[in-house]
């Protein structure tokens, strides 16, 4: 009996993250199409010429808003569901206008179908794509690219993460630890201490200065001395500051001023966001793959 043999070949995905605007982050998907090889066979089981059908490659730019979406937290939880073998799992996110959804449908043979749905805008037209992928390649591409991005200078935590004043000061202070800063601030009269903090936070707010943006305590102190008097007063230190001892000042700085929100970024703390489950799962597959491991995929 004549018929056709079908062979299914997995596609490929690459994911890249980069800074967008006002704390938002671009997520660029490069989807390399899967393929189907159809080989006819006659009644004598003699094969004819195979026909290769390849799905088109697609590049889609999406983005996530740090203020209205938790894309990366949801991404990590989604990958955990994938490695647990959940048959079908998905999550959606808000780009503060356009919306996106990622879906995985596992077929039980170390691969499955990856589905991306992006509603789009004038900047990036909407698109819905479905591609057959190797499960390990897909998980590693998303996770390794994410961790590589947030551990690099391409990621600006000051711009994205919801940080308090103490966390923010630590990121812009070069060559000195937070304890030394607290000791220094406690020695200053309130006006000078406020001017110093204002200079440090001005640098933190300056998105155009790039990342990392840092200065030494001596540099910040020099800038504070040159700061106009009408720009020295802030909102960080108590009105009783000048009447307190250095120990009382230090305690107030650590327990009150450093815990105030800066309202620069509004997103998750991505540098701390990891999944031991996903990392173990990838490591186990690297070990079982031997020298031909796909270890570099997604990095």
PDB file of C-alpha atoms in Angstrom:
ATOM      1  CA  UNK A   1       0.000   0.000   0.000  1.00  0.00           C
ATOM      2  CA  UNK A   2       1.433   3.316  -1.089  1.00  0.00           C
ATOM      3  CA  UNK A   3       1.900   6.071   1.450  1.00  0.00           C
ATOM      4  CA  UNK A   4       4.148   8.807   2.771  1.00  0.00           C
ATOM      5  CA  UNK A   5       6.764   8.764   5.520  1.00  0.00           C
ATOM      6  CA  UNK A   6       7.035  11.939   7.597  1.00  0.00           C
ATOM      7  CA  UNK A   7      10.087  13.059   9.556  1.00  0.00           C
ATOM      8  CA  UNK A   8       9.792  16.071  11.861  1.00  0.00           C
ATOM      9  CA  UNK A   9      12.839  18.286  12.461  1.00  0.00           C
ATOM     10  CA  UNK A  10      13.015  20.738  15.341  1.00  0.00           C
ATOM     11  CA  UNK A  11      13.472  24.450  14.841  1.00  0.00           C
ATOM     12  CA  UNK A  12      15.562  26.733  17.001  1.00  0.00           C
ATOM     13  CA  UNK A  13      15.012  29.765  19.210  1.00  0.00           C
ATOM     14  CA  UNK A  14      17.300  32.528  20.391  1.00  0.00           C
ATOM     15  CA  UNK A  15      16.249  35.119  22.945  1.00  0.00           C
ATOM     16  CA  UNK A  16      18.021  38.420  23.582  1.00  0.00           C
ATOM     17  CA  UNK A  17      17.266  41.014  26.242  1.00  0.00           C
ATOM     18  CA  UNK A  18      18.295  44.670  26.093  1.00  0.00           C
ATOM     19  CA  UNK A  19      17.451  48.052  27.555  1.00  0.00           C
ATOM     20  CA  UNK A  20      14.435  49.790  26.033  1.00  0.00           C
ATOM     21  CA  UNK A  21      13.139  53.039  27.568  1.00  0.00           C
ATOM     22  CA  UNK A  22      12.191  54.314  31.036  1.00  0.00           C
ATOM     23  CA  UNK A  23      13.080  51.044  32.705  1.00  0.00           C
ATOM     24  CA  UNK A  24      11.406  48.797  30.139  1.00  0.00           C
ATOM     25  CA  UNK A  25      13.297  45.892  28.572  1.00  0.00           C
ATOM     26  CA  UNK A  26      13.248  44.593  25.008  1.00  0.00           C
ATOM     27  CA  UNK A  27      12.802  40.861  24.481  1.00  0.00           C
ATOM     28  CA  UNK A  28      13.870  39.900  20.962  1.00  0.00           C
ATOM     29  CA  UNK A  29      12.884  36.473  19.660  1.00  0.00           C
ATOM     30  CA  UNK A  30      14.644  34.844  16.713  1.00  0.00           C
ATOM     31  CA  UNK A  31      12.694  31.772  15.649  1.00  0.00           C
ATOM     32  CA  UNK A  32      14.301  29.451  13.128  1.00  0.00           C
ATOM     33  CA  UNK A  33      11.591  27.374  11.535  1.00  0.00           C
ATOM     34  CA  UNK A  34      11.040  23.691  12.085  1.00  0.00           C
ATOM     35  CA  UNK A  35      10.752  21.374   9.090  1.00  0.00           C
ATOM     36  CA  UNK A  36       8.869  18.341   7.838  1.00  0.00           C
ATOM     37  CA  UNK A  37      10.436  15.829   5.440  1.00  0.00           C
ATOM     38  CA  UNK A  38       7.760  14.004   3.421  1.00  0.00           C
ATOM     39  CA  UNK A  39       9.002  10.903   1.586  1.00  0.00           C
ATOM     40  CA  UNK A  40       6.580   9.053  -0.717  1.00  0.00           C
ATOM     41  CA  UNK A  41       6.601   5.259  -0.784  1.00  0.00           C
ATOM     42  CA  UNK A  42       4.993   2.962  -3.373  1.00  0.00           C
ATOM     43  CA  UNK A  43       3.337  -0.419  -2.920  1.00  0.00           C
ATOM     44  CA  UNK A  44       6.740  -2.115  -2.994  1.00  0.00           C
ATOM     45  CA  UNK A  45       8.030   0.105  -0.193  1.00  0.00           C
ATOM     46  CA  UNK A  46      10.408   1.843  -2.547  1.00  0.00           C
ATOM     47  CA  UNK A  47      10.961   5.420  -1.480  1.00  0.00           C
ATOM     48  CA  UNK A  48      10.692   8.337  -3.856  1.00  0.00           C
ATOM     49  CA  UNK A  49      12.295  11.764  -3.677  1.00  0.00           C
ATOM     50  CA  UNK A  50      11.789  13.397  -0.281  1.00  0.00           C
ATOM     51  CA  UNK A  51      10.174  16.831  -0.090  1.00  0.00           C
ATOM     52  CA  UNK A  52      11.419  19.276   2.529  1.00  0.00           C
ATOM     53  CA  UNK A  53       8.994  21.843   3.928  1.00  0.00           C
ATOM     54  CA  UNK A  54      10.635  24.458   6.151  1.00  0.00           C
ATOM     55  CA  UNK A  55       8.707  27.014   8.164  1.00  0.00           C
ATOM     56  CA  UNK A  56       9.902  30.569   7.664  1.00  0.00           C
ATOM     57  CA  UNK A  57      12.324  32.176  10.106  1.00  0.00           C
ATOM     58  CA  UNK A  58      10.872  35.003  12.175  1.00  0.00           C
ATOM     59  CA  UNK A  59      12.394  37.823  14.238  1.00  0.00           C
ATOM     60  CA  UNK A  60      10.007  39.573  16.639  1.00  0.00           C
ATOM     61  CA  UNK A  61      10.770  42.473  18.970  1.00  0.00           C
ATOM     62  CA  UNK A  62       8.634  42.614  22.107  1.00  0.00           C
ATOM     63  CA  UNK A  63       9.109  44.409  25.410  1.00  0.00           C
ATOM     64  CA  UNK A  64       7.973  44.325  28.997  1.00  0.00           C
ATOM     65  CA  UNK A  65       7.070  47.146  31.348  1.00  0.00           C
ATOM     66  CA  UNK A  66       8.765  47.166  34.734  1.00  0.00           C
ATOM     67  CA  UNK A  67       5.821  48.951  36.337  1.00  0.00           C
ATOM     68  CA  UNK A  68       2.846  46.823  35.216  1.00  0.00           C
ATOM     69  CA  UNK A  69       4.357  43.421  34.462  1.00  0.00           C
ATOM     70  CA  UNK A  70       6.382  40.706  36.213  1.00  0.00           C
ATOM     71  CA  UNK A  71       7.651  39.110  33.014  1.00  0.00           C
ATOM     72  CA  UNK A  72      10.873  37.660  34.416  1.00  0.00           C
ATOM     73  CA  UNK A  73       9.377  36.164  37.566  1.00  0.00           C
ATOM     74  CA  UNK A  74       6.658  34.570  35.433  1.00  0.00           C
ATOM     75  CA  UNK A  75       9.258  33.425  32.899  1.00  0.00           C
ATOM     76  CA  UNK A  76      11.265  31.563  35.558  1.00  0.00           C
ATOM     77  CA  UNK A  77       8.124  29.929  36.968  1.00  0.00           C
ATOM     78  CA  UNK A  78       7.071  28.969  33.425  1.00  0.00           C
ATOM     79  CA  UNK A  79      10.444  27.344  32.765  1.00  0.00           C
ATOM     80  CA  UNK A  80      10.084  25.423  36.032  1.00  0.00           C
ATOM     81  CA  UNK A  81       6.747  24.104  34.809  1.00  0.00           C
ATOM     82  CA  UNK A  82       8.358  23.109  31.505  1.00  0.00           C
ATOM     83  CA  UNK A  83      11.195  21.149  33.152  1.00  0.00           C
ATOM     84  CA  UNK A  84       8.694  19.445  35.486  1.00  0.00           C
ATOM     85  CA  UNK A  85       7.034  17.980  32.395  1.00  0.00           C
ATOM     86  CA  UNK A  86       3.770  19.928  32.568  1.00  0.00           C
ATOM     87  CA  UNK A  87       1.891  19.023  29.419  1.00  0.00           C
ATOM     88  CA  UNK A  88       0.879  22.593  28.567  1.00  0.00           C
ATOM     89  CA  UNK A  89       1.752  25.835  30.323  1.00  0.00           C
ATOM     90  CA  UNK A  90       1.619  29.516  29.453  1.00  0.00           C
ATOM     91  CA  UNK A  91       1.886  33.017  30.859  1.00  0.00           C
ATOM     92  CA  UNK A  92       1.072  36.461  29.575  1.00  0.00           C
ATOM     93  CA  UNK A  93       2.605  39.864  30.162  1.00  0.00           C
ATOM     94  CA  UNK A  94       1.840  43.528  29.600  1.00  0.00           C
ATOM     95  CA  UNK A  95       4.117  45.802  27.611  1.00  0.00           C
ATOM     96  CA  UNK A  96       2.098  48.784  28.853  1.00  0.00           C
ATOM     97  CA  UNK A  97      -0.009  48.758  25.727  1.00  0.00           C
ATOM     98  CA  UNK A  98       0.792  45.676  23.685  1.00  0.00           C
ATOM     99  CA  UNK A  99       0.422  42.288  25.312  1.00  0.00           C
ATOM    100  CA  UNK A 100       2.280  39.037  24.833  1.00  0.00           C
ATOM    101  CA  UNK A 101       1.921  35.374  25.694  1.00  0.00           C
ATOM    102  CA  UNK A 102       4.361  32.462  25.742  1.00  0.00           C
ATOM    103  CA  UNK A 103       3.044  28.901  25.629  1.00  0.00           C
ATOM    104  CA  UNK A 104       4.690  25.485  25.678  1.00  0.00           C
ATOM    105  CA  UNK A 105       2.964  22.269  24.600  1.00  0.00           C
ATOM    106  CA  UNK A 106       5.039  19.195  25.487  1.00  0.00           C
ATOM    107  CA  UNK A 107       4.705  16.162  23.209  1.00  0.00           C
ATOM    108  CA  UNK A 108       6.489  13.654  25.455  1.00  0.00           C
ATOM    109  CA  UNK A 109       9.609  13.087  23.311  1.00  0.00           C
ATOM    110  CA  UNK A 110      12.010  15.751  24.629  1.00  0.00           C
ATOM    111  CA  UNK A 111      10.473  18.361  22.414  1.00  0.00           C
ATOM    112  CA  UNK A 112       7.264  20.274  21.959  1.00  0.00           C
ATOM    113  CA  UNK A 113       5.663  23.300  20.406  1.00  0.00           C
ATOM    114  CA  UNK A 114       6.603  26.817  21.425  1.00  0.00           C
ATOM    115  CA  UNK A 115       3.926  29.435  20.766  1.00  0.00           C
ATOM    116  CA  UNK A 116       4.483  33.191  20.845  1.00  0.00           C
ATOM    117  CA  UNK A 117       1.576  35.609  20.561  1.00  0.00           C
ATOM    118  CA  UNK A 118       2.339  39.367  20.464  1.00  0.00           C
ATOM    119  CA  UNK A 119      -0.488  41.859  19.980  1.00  0.00           C
ATOM    120  CA  UNK A 120       1.907  44.479  18.618  1.00  0.00           C
ATOM    121  CA  UNK A 121       2.032  48.229  17.993  1.00  0.00           C
ATOM    122  CA  UNK A 122       3.290  50.520  15.244  1.00  0.00           C
ATOM    123  CA  UNK A 123       6.808  49.925  16.583  1.00  0.00           C
ATOM    124  CA  UNK A 124       6.506  46.162  16.381  1.00  0.00           C
ATOM    125  CA  UNK A 125       3.609  44.613  14.420  1.00  0.00           C
ATOM    126  CA  UNK A 126       1.585  41.871  16.042  1.00  0.00           C
ATOM    127  CA  UNK A 127       2.468  38.283  15.262  1.00  0.00           C
ATOM    128  CA  UNK A 128       1.501  34.767  16.299  1.00  0.00           C
ATOM    129  CA  UNK A 129       4.099  32.047  15.761  1.00  0.00           C
ATOM    130  CA  UNK A 130       4.302  28.330  16.489  1.00  0.00           C
ATOM    131  CA  UNK A 131       7.485  26.300  16.105  1.00  0.00           C
ATOM    132  CA  UNK A 132       8.550  22.813  17.119  1.00  0.00           C
ATOM    133  CA  UNK A 133      11.607  22.960  19.424  1.00  0.00           C
ATOM    134  CA  UNK A 134      13.931  20.716  21.369  1.00  0.00           C
ATOM    135  CA  UNK A 135      12.950  21.148  25.028  1.00  0.00           C
ATOM    136  CA  UNK A 136      16.504  21.491  26.342  1.00  0.00           C
ATOM    137  CA  UNK A 137      17.479  24.036  23.706  1.00  0.00           C
ATOM    138  CA  UNK A 138      14.399  26.119  24.441  1.00  0.00           C
ATOM    139  CA  UNK A 139      14.859  26.129  28.235  1.00  0.00           C
ATOM    140  CA  UNK A 140      18.576  26.875  28.036  1.00  0.00           C
ATOM    141  CA  UNK A 141      18.094  29.668  25.522  1.00  0.00           C
ATOM    142  CA  UNK A 142      15.621  31.513  27.727  1.00  0.00           C
ATOM    143  CA  UNK A 143      17.331  30.932  31.052  1.00  0.00           C
ATOM    144  CA  UNK A 144      20.991  31.352  30.083  1.00  0.00           C
ATOM    145  CA  UNK A 145      20.226  34.503  28.093  1.00  0.00           C
ATOM    146  CA  UNK A 146      18.292  35.950  31.029  1.00  0.00           C
ATOM    147  CA  UNK A 147      21.023  35.256  33.582  1.00  0.00           C
ATOM    148  CA  UNK A 148      23.739  36.436  31.197  1.00  0.00           C
ATOM    149  CA  UNK A 149      21.881  39.708  30.680  1.00  0.00           C
ATOM    150  CA  UNK A 150      21.202  40.567  34.340  1.00  0.00           C
ATOM    151  CA  UNK A 151      24.766  39.682  35.357  1.00  0.00           C
ATOM    152  CA  UNK A 152      26.240  42.013  32.724  1.00  0.00           C
ATOM    153  CA  UNK A 153      26.694  45.778  32.485  1.00  0.00           C
ATOM    154  CA  UNK A 154      24.038  45.769  29.754  1.00  0.00           C
ATOM    155  CA  UNK A 155      21.463  45.514  32.521  1.00  0.00           C
ATOM    156  CA  UNK A 156      20.838  48.599  34.662  1.00  0.00           C
ATOM    157  CA  UNK A 157      19.259  47.618  38.010  1.00  0.00           C
ATOM    158  CA  UNK A 158      18.946  51.299  38.931  1.00  0.00           C
ATOM    159  CA  UNK A 159      16.702  51.772  35.922  1.00  0.00           C
ATOM    160  CA  UNK A 160      14.594  48.631  36.343  1.00  0.00           C
ATOM    161  CA  UNK A 161      14.473  47.376  39.938  1.00  0.00           C
ATOM    162  CA  UNK A 162      12.361  48.734  42.784  1.00  0.00           C
ATOM    163  CA  UNK A 163      15.136  49.735  45.216  1.00  0.00           C
ATOM    164  CA  UNK A 164      15.225  51.565  48.496  1.00  0.00           C
ATOM    165  CA  UNK A 165      17.654  54.414  49.159  1.00  0.00           C
ATOM    166  CA  UNK A 166      20.253  52.199  50.833  1.00  0.00           C
ATOM    167  CA  UNK A 167      20.342  49.740  47.912  1.00  0.00           C
ATOM    168  CA  UNK A 168      20.577  52.628  45.470  1.00  0.00           C
ATOM    169  CA  UNK A 169      23.441  54.357  47.294  1.00  0.00           C
ATOM    170  CA  UNK A 170      25.385  51.075  47.370  1.00  0.00           C
ATOM    171  CA  UNK A 171      25.156  50.804  43.572  1.00  0.00           C
ATOM    172  CA  UNK A 172      26.555  54.287  42.884  1.00  0.00           C
ATOM    173  CA  UNK A 173      29.237  54.298  45.586  1.00  0.00           C
ATOM    174  CA  UNK A 174      32.630  53.305  44.193  1.00  0.00           C
ATOM    175  CA  UNK A 175      35.464  52.117  46.394  1.00  0.00           C
ATOM    176  CA  UNK A 176      33.702  52.309  49.769  1.00  0.00           C
ATOM    177  CA  UNK A 177      31.332  50.041  51.635  1.00  0.00           C
ATOM    178  CA  UNK A 178      27.903  51.132  52.961  1.00  0.00           C
ATOM    179  CA  UNK A 179      29.220  51.043  56.541  1.00  0.00           C
ATOM    180  CA  UNK A 180      31.865  53.605  55.741  1.00  0.00           C
ATOM    181  CA  UNK A 181      29.230  55.770  54.076  1.00  0.00           C
ATOM    182  CA  UNK A 182      27.039  55.597  57.184  1.00  0.00           C
ATOM    183  CA  UNK A 183      29.988  56.601  59.378  1.00  0.00           C
ATOM    184  CA  UNK A 184      30.788  59.537  57.100  1.00  0.00           C
ATOM    185  CA  UNK A 185      27.184  60.773  56.899  1.00  0.00           C
ATOM    186  CA  UNK A 186      26.864  60.590  60.708  1.00  0.00           C
ATOM    187  CA  UNK A 187      29.775  63.002  61.123  1.00  0.00           C
ATOM    188  CA  UNK A 188      28.194  65.697  58.948  1.00  0.00           C
ATOM    189  CA  UNK A 189      25.745  68.448  59.895  1.00  0.00           C
ATOM    190  CA  UNK A 190      22.320  67.848  58.417  1.00  0.00           C
ATOM    191  CA  UNK A 191      22.686  70.335  55.558  1.00  0.00           C
ATOM    192  CA  UNK A 192      25.958  68.800  54.374  1.00  0.00           C
ATOM    193  CA  UNK A 193      24.664  65.242  54.794  1.00  0.00           C
ATOM    194  CA  UNK A 194      21.538  66.056  52.786  1.00  0.00           C
ATOM    195  CA  UNK A 195      23.652  67.623  50.043  1.00  0.00           C
ATOM    196  CA  UNK A 196      25.821  64.490  49.874  1.00  0.00           C
ATOM    197  CA  UNK A 197      22.806  62.190  49.589  1.00  0.00           C
ATOM    198  CA  UNK A 198      21.264  64.455  46.971  1.00  0.00           C
ATOM    199  CA  UNK A 199      24.408  64.260  44.821  1.00  0.00           C
ATOM    200  CA  UNK A 200      24.493  60.473  45.062  1.00  0.00           C
ATOM    201  CA  UNK A 201      20.829  60.093  44.164  1.00  0.00           C
ATOM    202  CA  UNK A 202      21.141  62.598  41.307  1.00  0.00           C
ATOM    203  CA  UNK A 203      23.668  60.249  39.716  1.00  0.00           C
ATOM    204  CA  UNK A 204      21.388  57.271  40.324  1.00  0.00           C
ATOM    205  CA  UNK A 205      18.510  59.066  38.576  1.00  0.00           C
ATOM    206  CA  UNK A 206      20.661  59.998  35.562  1.00  0.00           C
ATOM    207  CA  UNK A 207      19.691  57.215  33.130  1.00  0.00           C
ATOM    208  CA  UNK A 208      21.718  58.867  30.375  1.00  0.00           C
ATOM    209  CA  UNK A 209      24.921  58.274  32.364  1.00  0.00           C
ATOM    210  CA  UNK A 210      24.709  54.576  31.520  1.00  0.00           C
ATOM    211  CA  UNK A 211      25.567  51.674  33.780  1.00  0.00           C
ATOM    212  CA  UNK A 212      27.534  51.192  35.900  1.00  0.00           C
ATOM    213  CA  UNK A 213      27.501  54.816  37.023  1.00  0.00           C
ATOM    214  CA  UNK A 214      29.618  55.334  40.112  1.00  0.00           C
ATOM    215  CA  UNK A 215      31.754  57.882  41.917  1.00  0.00           C
ATOM    216  CA  UNK A 216      33.925  57.711  45.007  1.00  0.00           C
ATOM    217  CA  UNK A 217      32.893  59.071  48.370  1.00  0.00           C
ATOM    218  CA  UNK A 218      35.507  61.809  47.976  1.00  0.00           C
ATOM    219  CA  UNK A 219      34.047  62.812  44.585  1.00  0.00           C
ATOM    220  CA  UNK A 220      30.506  62.919  45.939  1.00  0.00           C
ATOM    221  CA  UNK A 221      31.681  64.975  48.927  1.00  0.00           C
ATOM    222  CA  UNK A 222      33.395  67.489  46.642  1.00  0.00           C
ATOM    223  CA  UNK A 223      30.290  67.818  44.464  1.00  0.00           C
ATOM    224  CA  UNK A 224      28.110  68.282  47.552  1.00  0.00           C
ATOM    225  CA  UNK A 225      30.278  71.168  48.745  1.00  0.00           C
ATOM    226  CA  UNK A 226      29.686  72.920  45.410  1.00  0.00           C
ATOM    227  CA  UNK A 227      25.942  72.268  45.420  1.00  0.00           C
ATOM    228  CA  UNK A 228      23.868  75.480  45.627  1.00  0.00           C
ATOM    229  CA  UNK A 229      22.368  76.032  49.108  1.00  0.00           C
ATOM    230  CA  UNK A 230      18.807  75.959  47.787  1.00  0.00           C
ATOM    231  CA  UNK A 231      19.389  72.422  46.408  1.00  0.00           C
ATOM    232  CA  UNK A 232      20.984  70.924  49.513  1.00  0.00           C
ATOM    233  CA  UNK A 233      17.936  70.141  51.609  1.00  0.00           C
ATOM    234  CA  UNK A 234      16.301  66.788  50.956  1.00  0.00           C
ATOM    235  CA  UNK A 235      13.776  64.512  52.595  1.00  0.00           C
ATOM    236  CA  UNK A 236      15.992  61.815  54.024  1.00  0.00           C
ATOM    237  CA  UNK A 237      17.173  62.958  57.463  1.00  0.00           C
ATOM    238  CA  UNK A 238      15.314  63.892  60.642  1.00  0.00           C
ATOM    239  CA  UNK A 239      14.766  67.490  61.715  1.00  0.00           C
ATOM    240  CA  UNK A 240      16.473  66.505  64.986  1.00  0.00           C
ATOM    241  CA  UNK A 241      19.661  65.419  63.201  1.00  0.00           C
ATOM    242  CA  UNK A 242      21.874  68.273  64.407  1.00  0.00           C
ATOM    243  CA  UNK A 243      20.942  67.647  68.056  1.00  0.00           C
ATOM    244  CA  UNK A 244      21.822  63.932  67.981  1.00  0.00           C
ATOM    245  CA  UNK A 245      25.016  62.047  68.709  1.00  0.00           C
ATOM    246  CA  UNK A 246      26.873  60.330  65.881  1.00  0.00           C
ATOM    247  CA  UNK A 247      25.514  56.945  66.976  1.00  0.00           C
ATOM    248  CA  UNK A 248      21.929  58.270  66.909  1.00  0.00           C
ATOM    249  CA  UNK A 249      22.529  59.742  63.465  1.00  0.00           C
ATOM    250  CA  UNK A 250      24.013  56.508  62.186  1.00  0.00           C
ATOM    251  CA  UNK A 251      21.038  54.513  63.459  1.00  0.00           C
ATOM    252  CA  UNK A 252      18.527  56.942  61.954  1.00  0.00           C
ATOM    253  CA  UNK A 253      20.342  56.834  58.617  1.00  0.00           C
ATOM    254  CA  UNK A 254      20.350  53.018  58.520  1.00  0.00           C
ATOM    255  CA  UNK A 255      16.858  52.422  59.894  1.00  0.00           C
ATOM    256  CA  UNK A 256      14.955  55.272  58.268  1.00  0.00           C
ATOM    257  CA  UNK A 257      16.713  57.147  55.454  1.00  0.00           C
ATOM    258  CA  UNK A 258      18.096  54.010  53.779  1.00  0.00           C
ATOM    259  CA  UNK A 259      14.693  52.345  53.725  1.00  0.00           C
ATOM    260  CA  UNK A 260      12.909  55.111  51.828  1.00  0.00           C
ATOM    261  CA  UNK A 261      11.896  54.249  48.238  1.00  0.00           C
ATOM    262  CA  UNK A 262      13.713  56.028  45.435  1.00  0.00           C
ATOM    263  CA  UNK A 263      10.994  55.480  42.779  1.00  0.00           C
ATOM    264  CA  UNK A 264      13.541  55.216  39.976  1.00  0.00           C
ATOM    265  CA  UNK A 265      12.674  51.681  38.903  1.00  0.00           C
ATOM    266  CA  UNK A 266       9.546  49.650  39.665  1.00  0.00           C
ATOM    267  CA  UNK A 267      10.402  46.104  38.593  1.00  0.00           C
ATOM    268  CA  UNK A 268      11.536  42.825  40.120  1.00  0.00           C
ATOM    269  CA  UNK A 269      15.016  42.396  41.589  1.00  0.00           C
ATOM    270  CA  UNK A 270      16.369  40.443  38.673  1.00  0.00           C
ATOM    271  CA  UNK A 271      19.926  39.979  39.943  1.00  0.00           C
ATOM    272  CA  UNK A 272      18.497  37.816  42.741  1.00  0.00           C
ATOM    273  CA  UNK A 273      16.012  35.932  40.553  1.00  0.00           C
ATOM    274  CA  UNK A 274      17.248  32.381  39.946  1.00  0.00           C
ATOM    275  CA  UNK A 275      15.817  28.875  39.741  1.00  0.00           C
ATOM    276  CA  UNK A 276      17.895  26.076  41.298  1.00  0.00           C
ATOM    277  CA  UNK A 277      15.407  23.655  39.744  1.00  0.00           C
ATOM    278  CA  UNK A 278      16.026  24.863  36.197  1.00  0.00           C
ATOM    279  CA  UNK A 279      19.785  25.099  36.745  1.00  0.00           C
ATOM    280  CA  UNK A 280      19.969  21.508  38.019  1.00  0.00           C
ATOM    281  CA  UNK A 281      17.851  20.303  35.108  1.00  0.00           C
ATOM    282  CA  UNK A 282      20.150  21.970  32.549  1.00  0.00           C
ATOM    283  CA  UNK A 283      23.279  20.680  34.315  1.00  0.00           C
ATOM    284  CA  UNK A 284      21.959  17.105  34.274  1.00  0.00           C
ATOM    285  CA  UNK A 285      21.392  17.293  30.531  1.00  0.00           C
ATOM    286  CA  UNK A 286      24.823  18.778  29.965  1.00  0.00           C
ATOM    287  CA  UNK A 287      26.356  15.827  31.825  1.00  0.00           C
ATOM    288  CA  UNK A 288      24.344  13.236  29.903  1.00  0.00           C
ATOM    289  CA  UNK A 289      25.121  14.875  26.534  1.00  0.00           C
ATOM    290  CA  UNK A 290      28.887  14.531  26.930  1.00  0.00           C
ATOM    291  CA  UNK A 291      31.231  16.443  24.585  1.00  0.00           C
ATOM    292  CA  UNK A 292      28.436  17.177  22.138  1.00  0.00           C
ATOM    293  CA  UNK A 293      26.429  19.070  24.749  1.00  0.00           C
ATOM    294  CA  UNK A 294      24.471  22.135  23.696  1.00  0.00           C
ATOM    295  CA  UNK A 295      26.052  23.958  26.653  1.00  0.00           C
ATOM    296  CA  UNK A 296      26.661  27.206  24.748  1.00  0.00           C
ATOM    297  CA  UNK A 297      23.136  27.521  23.395  1.00  0.00           C
ATOM    298  CA  UNK A 298      21.418  30.711  24.497  1.00  0.00           C
ATOM    299  CA  UNK A 299      24.553  32.359  25.878  1.00  0.00           C
TER     300      UNK A 299
END
